[in-house]
XYZ file of N, CA and C in Angstrom:
531
model
N 216.822 78.174 -46.211
C 217.676 79.269 -45.783
C 216.969 80.143 -44.762
N 215.714 80.509 -45.042
C 214.976 81.379 -44.126
C 214.817 80.728 -42.761
N 214.498 79.439 -42.732
C 214.338 78.771 -41.433
C 215.661 78.716 -40.680
N 216.772 78.555 -41.401
C 218.085 78.581 -40.749
C 218.375 79.960 -40.164
N 218.051 81.007 -40.923
C 218.319 82.352 -40.416
C 217.428 82.670 -39.216
N 216.166 82.298 -39.276
C 215.262 82.526 -38.142
C 215.756 81.736 -36.923
N 216.162 80.498 -37.144
C 216.713 79.685 -36.062
C 217.970 80.303 -35.475
N 218.833 80.804 -36.343
C 220.044 81.483 -35.871
C 219.678 82.708 -35.040
N 218.743 83.506 -35.524
C 218.337 84.714 -34.805
C 217.784 84.367 -33.425
N 216.971 83.347 -33.342
C 216.425 82.927 -32.043
C 217.524 82.451 -31.100
N 218.478 81.762 -31.648
C 219.532 81.137 -30.852
C 220.621 82.136 -30.407
N 220.970 83.089 -31.286
C 222.148 83.921 -31.020
C 221.876 85.415 -30.910
N 220.688 85.868 -31.344
C 220.413 87.309 -31.350
C 219.240 87.666 -30.445
N 218.150 86.954 -30.562
C 216.938 87.275 -29.801
C 216.980 86.619 -28.426
N 218.022 86.975 -27.678
C 218.227 86.421 -26.335
C 218.389 87.581 -25.360
N 218.083 87.351 -24.091
C 218.131 88.449 -23.118
C 219.463 89.194 -23.068
N 220.559 88.472 -23.138
C 221.887 89.107 -23.073
C 222.053 90.154 -24.174
N 221.637 89.839 -25.377
C 221.767 90.772 -26.505
C 220.781 91.919 -26.337
N 219.585 91.635 -25.818
C 218.609 92.694 -25.570
C 219.113 93.714 -24.563
N 219.718 93.235 -23.498
C 220.284 94.140 -22.485
C 221.424 94.949 -23.094
N 222.278 94.283 -23.835
C 223.402 94.978 -24.471
C 222.902 96.030 -25.458
N 221.867 95.701 -26.218
C 221.277 96.667 -27.153
C 220.758 97.884 -26.397
N 220.062 97.666 -25.298
C 219.547 98.782 -24.498
C 220.663 99.651 -23.935
N 221.687 99.020 -23.394
C 222.823 99.774 -22.842
C 223.558 100.549 -23.935
N 223.789 99.898 -25.045
C 224.498 100.532 -26.155
C 223.692 101.699 -26.710
N 222.392 101.514 -26.885
C 221.525 102.598 -27.389
C 221.534 103.780 -26.434
N 221.380 103.503 -25.148
C 221.365 104.580 -24.149
C 222.698 105.320 -24.116
N 223.784 104.579 -24.171
C 225.107 105.212 -24.165
C 225.289 106.078 -25.405
N 224.839 105.588 -26.554
C 224.944 106.368 -27.789
C 224.137 107.657 -27.690
N 222.945 107.581 -27.138
C 222.122 108.783 -26.961
C 222.815 109.780 -26.049
N 223.447 109.271 -25.000
C 224.079 110.138 -24.010
C 225.250 110.931 -24.597
N 226.012 110.306 -25.476
C 227.226 110.946 -25.989
C 227.056 111.559 -27.379
N 225.890 111.374 -27.980
C 225.703 111.717 -29.393
C 225.773 113.204 -29.671
N 226.124 113.475 -30.901
C 226.088 114.834 -31.425
C 224.635 115.138 -31.782
N 223.998 115.976 -30.968
C 222.568 116.246 -31.133
C 222.228 116.797 -32.510
N 223.123 117.544 -33.115
C 222.854 118.131 -34.421
C 222.809 117.075 -35.519
N 223.519 115.992 -35.318
C 223.558 114.941 -36.326
C 222.580 113.813 -36.032
N 222.135 113.736 -34.789
C 221.370 112.586 -34.341
C 219.929 112.626 -34.815
N 219.498 111.587 -35.459
C 218.104 111.371 -35.840
C 217.464 110.567 -34.709
N 216.169 110.711 -34.519
C 215.485 110.068 -33.400
C 215.711 108.559 -33.352
N 215.834 107.920 -34.488
C 215.981 106.463 -34.523
C 217.425 106.005 -34.646
N 218.356 106.913 -34.834
C 219.704 106.488 -35.193
C 220.405 105.663 -34.120
N 220.335 106.051 -32.866
C 221.051 105.302 -31.831
C 220.550 103.863 -31.715
N 219.247 103.631 -31.535
C 218.824 102.232 -31.414
C 218.976 101.427 -32.707
N 218.824 102.070 -33.852
C 218.971 101.342 -35.115
C 220.438 100.988 -35.358
N 221.329 101.948 -35.168
C 222.755 101.672 -35.358
C 223.231 100.641 -34.340
N 222.779 100.767 -33.092
C 223.159 99.782 -32.068
C 222.646 98.395 -32.445
N 221.393 98.304 -32.864
C 220.809 97.007 -33.213
C 221.450 96.376 -34.433
N 221.578 97.169 -35.493
C 222.213 96.636 -36.708
C 223.666 96.250 -36.437
N 224.354 97.084 -35.661
C 225.743 96.774 -35.323
C 225.853 95.475 -34.546
N 224.987 95.300 -33.556
C 225.018 94.062 -32.778
C 224.756 92.836 -33.647
N 223.731 92.904 -34.474
C 223.368 91.745 -35.301
C 224.445 91.471 -36.358
N 224.853 92.504 -37.072
C 225.847 92.314 -38.138
C 227.171 91.807 -37.575
N 227.635 92.430 -36.500
C 228.939 92.057 -35.961
C 228.894 90.701 -35.263
N 227.766 90.364 -34.637
C 227.645 89.033 -34.032
C 227.645 87.955 -35.114
N 226.929 88.200 -36.208
C 226.908 87.244 -37.306
C 228.303 87.093 -37.906
N 229.008 88.205 -38.088
C 230.382 88.119 -38.605
C 231.260 87.300 -37.661
N 231.142 87.551 -36.353
C 231.923 86.800 -35.365
C 231.599 85.308 -35.434
N 230.306 85.001 -35.496
C 229.897 83.597 -35.519
C 230.335 82.897 -36.799
N 230.298 83.607 -37.918
C 230.784 83.019 -39.171
C 232.283 82.730 -39.083
N 233.026 83.671 -38.519
C 234.471 83.486 -38.404
C 234.816 82.364 -37.431
N 233.942 82.115 -36.481
C 234.220 81.158 -35.413
C 233.565 79.794 -35.636
N 233.082 79.523 -36.840
C 232.376 78.271 -37.118
C 233.222 77.029 -36.831
N 234.495 77.066 -37.156
C 235.344 75.888 -36.946
C 235.427 75.551 -35.455
N 235.622 76.553 -34.644
C 235.678 76.345 -33.195
C 234.317 75.879 -32.676
N 233.265 76.538 -33.130
C 231.926 76.187 -32.669
C 231.520 74.775 -33.084
N 232.043 74.282 -34.207
C 231.690 72.923 -34.623
C 232.188 71.884 -33.613
N 233.262 72.200 -32.915
C 233.773 71.290 -31.892
C 233.127 71.547 -30.529
N 232.911 72.802 -30.202
C 232.417 73.175 -28.868
C 230.887 73.238 -28.819
N 230.263 73.748 -29.879
C 228.803 73.925 -29.947
C 228.257 73.351 -31.263
N 228.361 72.047 -31.465
C 227.918 71.474 -32.743
C 226.408 71.600 -32.978
N 225.653 71.905 -31.947
C 224.203 72.029 -32.085
C 223.765 73.375 -32.659
N 224.656 74.329 -32.733
C 224.284 75.664 -33.214
C 223.857 75.634 -34.678
N 222.882 76.466 -34.984
C 222.282 76.519 -36.324
C 223.328 76.876 -37.378
N 224.184 77.820 -37.076
C 225.165 78.257 -38.067
C 226.199 77.169 -38.358
N 226.439 76.302 -37.395
C 227.359 75.180 -37.612
C 226.703 74.130 -38.502
N 225.408 73.916 -38.320
C 224.701 72.855 -39.025
C 224.195 73.248 -40.414
N 224.088 74.527 -40.693
C 223.467 74.962 -41.951
C 224.296 74.583 -43.179
N 223.572 74.381 -44.268
C 224.211 74.175 -45.570
C 224.274 75.493 -46.341
N 223.795 76.554 -45.720
C 223.655 77.844 -46.400
C 224.640 78.894 -45.870
N 225.871 78.495 -45.630
C 226.865 79.424 -45.077
C 227.053 80.630 -45.996
N 227.080 80.403 -47.290
C 227.269 81.532 -48.214
C 226.098 82.512 -48.110
N 224.907 82.020 -47.875
C 223.759 82.901 -47.672
C 223.911 83.750 -46.420
N 224.438 83.156 -45.362
C 224.693 83.912 -44.141
C 225.764 84.978 -44.368
N 226.761 84.657 -45.185
C 227.791 85.652 -45.510
C 227.185 86.834 -46.279
N 226.290 86.542 -47.196
C 225.604 87.601 -47.948
C 224.766 88.451 -46.997
N 224.057 87.807 -46.081
C 223.257 88.553 -45.101
C 224.157 89.448 -44.253
N 225.280 88.933 -43.797
C 226.208 89.746 -42.999
C 226.702 90.950 -43.797
N 227.067 90.730 -45.046
C 227.540 91.833 -45.894
C 226.436 92.867 -46.109
N 225.220 92.405 -46.325
C 224.097 93.333 -46.509
C 223.817 94.126 -45.238
N 223.872 93.469 -44.087
C 223.667 94.175 -42.816
C 224.731 95.256 -42.611
N 225.974 94.924 -42.924
C 227.059 95.905 -42.797
C 226.838 97.060 -43.765
N 226.435 96.765 -44.987
C 226.182 97.821 -45.977
C 225.073 98.751 -45.502
N 223.977 98.187 -45.018
C 222.872 99.015 -44.512
C 223.339 99.839 -43.314
N 224.087 99.221 -42.424
C 224.615 99.923 -41.252
C 225.486 101.109 -41.668
N 226.354 100.908 -42.632
C 227.247 101.982 -43.091
C 226.466 103.090 -43.794
N 225.498 102.716 -44.619
C 224.694 103.720 -45.324
C 223.879 104.543 -44.342
N 223.232 103.887 -43.381
C 222.441 104.634 -42.391
C 223.327 105.514 -41.511
N 224.488 105.009 -41.146
C 225.419 105.827 -40.360
C 225.834 107.057 -41.160
N 226.159 106.869 -42.425
C 226.541 108.011 -43.274
C 225.378 108.976 -43.440
N 224.177 108.464 -43.602
C 223.001 109.312 -43.784
C 222.722 110.141 -42.533
N 222.734 109.483 -41.368
C 222.393 110.178 -40.128
C 223.548 110.967 -39.529
N 224.767 110.477 -39.686
C 225.898 111.077 -38.977
C 226.976 111.640 -39.892
N 226.788 111.505 -41.185
C 227.747 112.058 -42.130
C 228.645 111.004 -42.745
N 229.207 111.335 -43.911
C 230.006 110.348 -44.646
C 231.275 109.912 -43.920
N 231.878 110.785 -43.139
C 233.101 110.397 -42.429
C 232.796 109.288 -41.427
N 231.686 109.422 -40.725
C 231.318 108.386 -39.751
C 230.830 107.120 -40.461
N 230.211 107.266 -41.611
C 229.840 106.094 -42.397
C 231.066 105.307 -42.819
N 232.108 106.010 -43.246
C 233.366 105.348 -43.602
C 234.041 104.747 -42.374
N 233.924 105.433 -41.240
C 234.481 104.893 -39.993
C 233.778 103.590 -39.614
N 232.465 103.530 -39.843
C 231.721 102.300 -39.570
C 232.199 101.179 -40.494
N 232.438 101.505 -41.743
C 232.962 100.512 -42.680
C 234.348 100.038 -42.226
N 235.178 100.964 -41.784
C 236.512 100.601 -41.284
C 236.402 99.685 -40.063
N 235.438 99.972 -39.192
C 235.221 99.114 -38.027
C 234.813 97.710 -38.470
N 233.919 97.620 -39.441
C 233.488 96.312 -39.943
C 234.657 95.543 -40.563
N 235.487 96.228 -41.323
C 236.654 95.584 -41.933
C 237.625 95.114 -40.849
N 237.830 95.937 -39.829
C 238.718 95.552 -38.724
C 238.172 94.323 -37.999
N 236.870 94.302 -37.760
C 236.268 93.146 -37.093
C 236.343 91.893 -37.964
N 236.140 92.064 -39.264
C 236.281 90.939 -40.178
C 237.709 90.394 -40.116
N 238.684 91.280 -40.121
C 240.090 90.865 -40.052
C 240.393 90.150 -38.740
N 239.857 90.682 -37.636
C 240.043 90.014 -36.348
C 239.393 88.638 -36.359
N 238.215 88.565 -36.969
C 237.532 87.284 -37.063
C 238.354 86.246 -37.802
N 239.054 86.671 -38.824
C 239.911 85.756 -39.564
C 241.039 85.233 -38.681
N 241.397 86.003 -37.664
C 242.470 85.599 -36.757
C 242.044 84.488 -35.805
N 240.728 84.192 -35.719
C 240.295 83.089 -34.861
C 240.998 81.789 -35.229
N 241.386 81.647 -36.470
C 242.073 80.441 -36.907
C 243.480 80.294 -36.360
N 243.962 81.289 -35.625
C 245.321 81.234 -35.082
C 245.465 80.196 -33.965
N 244.353 79.702 -33.459
C 244.421 78.641 -32.460
C 244.064 79.095 -31.064
N 243.993 78.123 -30.180
C 243.547 78.330 -28.813
C 244.478 79.269 -28.047
N 245.755 79.203 -28.337
C 246.744 80.007 -27.618
C 246.426 81.500 -27.706
N 245.934 81.959 -28.840
C 245.646 83.378 -29.055
C 244.162 83.715 -28.921
N 243.344 82.730 -28.659
C 241.896 82.903 -28.661
C 241.416 83.956 -27.658
N 241.936 83.940 -26.447
C 241.492 84.892 -25.421
C 241.824 86.323 -25.841
N 242.993 86.524 -26.399
C 243.378 87.856 -26.867
C 242.464 88.330 -27.994
N 242.193 87.462 -28.938
C 241.347 87.826 -30.076
C 239.920 88.115 -29.612
N 239.406 87.286 -28.711
C 238.053 87.514 -28.182
C 237.979 88.849 -27.456
N 239.009 89.186 -26.689
C 239.031 90.479 -25.991
C 239.102 91.626 -26.989
N 239.857 91.451 -28.060
C 239.964 92.499 -29.086
C 238.653 92.680 -29.838
N 237.955 91.577 -30.114
C 236.672 91.660 -30.821
C 235.656 92.470 -30.010
N 235.737 92.392 -28.701
C 234.797 93.144 -27.847
C 235.007 94.660 -27.922
N 236.086 95.089 -28.529
C 236.310 96.530 -28.713
C 235.274 97.159 -29.643
N 234.479 96.324 -30.317
C 233.428 96.858 -31.193
C 232.435 97.704 -30.413
N 232.172 97.359 -29.157
C 231.179 98.111 -28.388
C 231.656 99.521 -28.051
N 232.845 99.684 -27.483
C 233.291 101.071 -27.282
C 233.509 101.812 -28.594
N 233.899 101.088 -29.643
C 234.086 101.748 -30.944
C 232.772 102.336 -31.443
N 231.672 101.610 -31.258
C 230.366 102.142 -31.660
C 230.014 103.389 -30.869
N 230.334 103.410 -29.579
C 230.078 104.593 -28.738
C 230.905 105.770 -29.251
N 232.183 105.561 -29.459
C 233.069 106.639 -29.904
C 232.681 107.146 -31.287
N 232.185 106.253 -32.124
C 231.765 106.646 -33.464
C 230.568 107.600 -33.430
N 229.686 107.438 -32.463
C 228.494 108.280 -32.338
C 228.756 109.561 -31.560
N 229.852 109.616 -30.836
C 230.079 110.683 -29.863
C 230.351 112.037 -30.508
N 229.781 113.044 -29.877
C 230.058 114.420 -30.279
C 231.514 114.751 -29.970
N 231.946 114.347 -28.795
C 233.331 114.578 -28.358
C 233.918 113.257 -27.856
N 234.507 112.482 -28.750
C 235.009 111.162 -28.359
C 236.058 111.181 -27.243
N 236.816 112.253 -27.125
C 237.871 112.304 -26.111
C 237.388 112.845 -24.765
N 236.112 113.192 -24.664
C 235.565 113.690 -23.400
C 235.572 112.561 -22.367
N 235.855 112.915 -21.112
C 235.991 111.909 -20.058
C 234.725 111.066 -19.919
N 233.560 111.683 -19.935
C 232.317 110.910 -19.769
C 232.120 109.928 -20.928
N 232.503 110.321 -22.119
C 232.403 109.423 -23.278
C 233.352 108.243 -23.112
N 234.572 108.522 -22.698
C 235.560 107.458 -22.515
C 235.156 106.504 -21.397
N 234.547 107.040 -20.335
C 234.069 106.187 -19.243
C 232.952 105.274 -19.737
N 231.996 105.840 -20.472
C 230.909 105.014 -21.023
C 231.446 103.942 -21.969
N 232.382 104.333 -22.803
C 232.970 103.360 -23.737
C 233.678 102.245 -22.971
N 234.363 102.594 -21.901
C 235.057 101.598 -21.085
C 234.062 100.661 -20.412
N 232.982 101.211 -19.889
C 231.951 100.387 -19.259
C 231.332 99.442 -20.277
N 231.091 99.955 -21.503
C 230.503 99.107 -22.544
C 231.496 98.090 -23.076
N 232.722 98.185 -22.692
C 233.687 97.121 -22.968
C 233.738 96.153 -21.781
N 233.747 96.713 -20.583
C 233.932 95.904 -19.374
C 232.781 94.923 -19.139
N 231.558 95.326 -19.427
C 230.409 94.451 -19.166
C 230.480 93.179 -20.012
N 230.587 93.275 -21.358
C 230.686 92.021 -22.122
C 231.984 91.260 -21.858
N 233.066 91.984 -21.533
C 234.330 91.316 -21.216
C 234.158 90.466 -19.962
N 233.530 91.028 -18.932
C 233.303 90.272 -17.695
C 232.394 89.076 -17.958
N 231.359 89.280 -18.756
C 230.450 88.179 -19.088
C 231.189 87.072 -19.834
N 232.073 87.467 -20.734
C 232.860 86.505 -21.515
C 233.796 85.707 -20.597
N 234.375 86.382 -19.633
C 235.306 85.715 -18.710
C 234.583 84.750 -17.776
N 233.339 85.075 -17.425
C 232.569 84.223 -16.526
C 231.919 83.045 -17.237
N 231.823 83.138 -18.568
C 231.150 82.064 -19.334
C 232.016 80.833 -19.465
């Protein structure tokens, strides 16, 4: 199990694209954050845990598609899918607890709601190729949602612009892939 998880992390998480996204997401969170609630480590930790947990949830939901398109992926080949599900649930739990600790219980619950929404969207991957592009575009809303969740003033123009940019970058990358 451990070798499968390490292999998965190398293949899907510890890659330049995710590193750049983590840096952008962390910086955006710092820029819009409520300074009174913000702990020195909260933006990069929440961004990192969110990226890893939500990517793992997406990949678990998309295993059937990946088995046809990317049969070489570790998560497709593993016999320990239930272990990966437990890891995803634990990552989400830690993410929600840390969010509640650093930003308050309302935002911790909002993070849980975001995770549940993403899980539900992930279940929709089974709807078939016809709806796949729409679902993939909807799943990318996790990035602006993380920005808005950290924001002191979510409706402020600069916050909304940053959230839009943090949606547009992965959306463009997804369209070019």
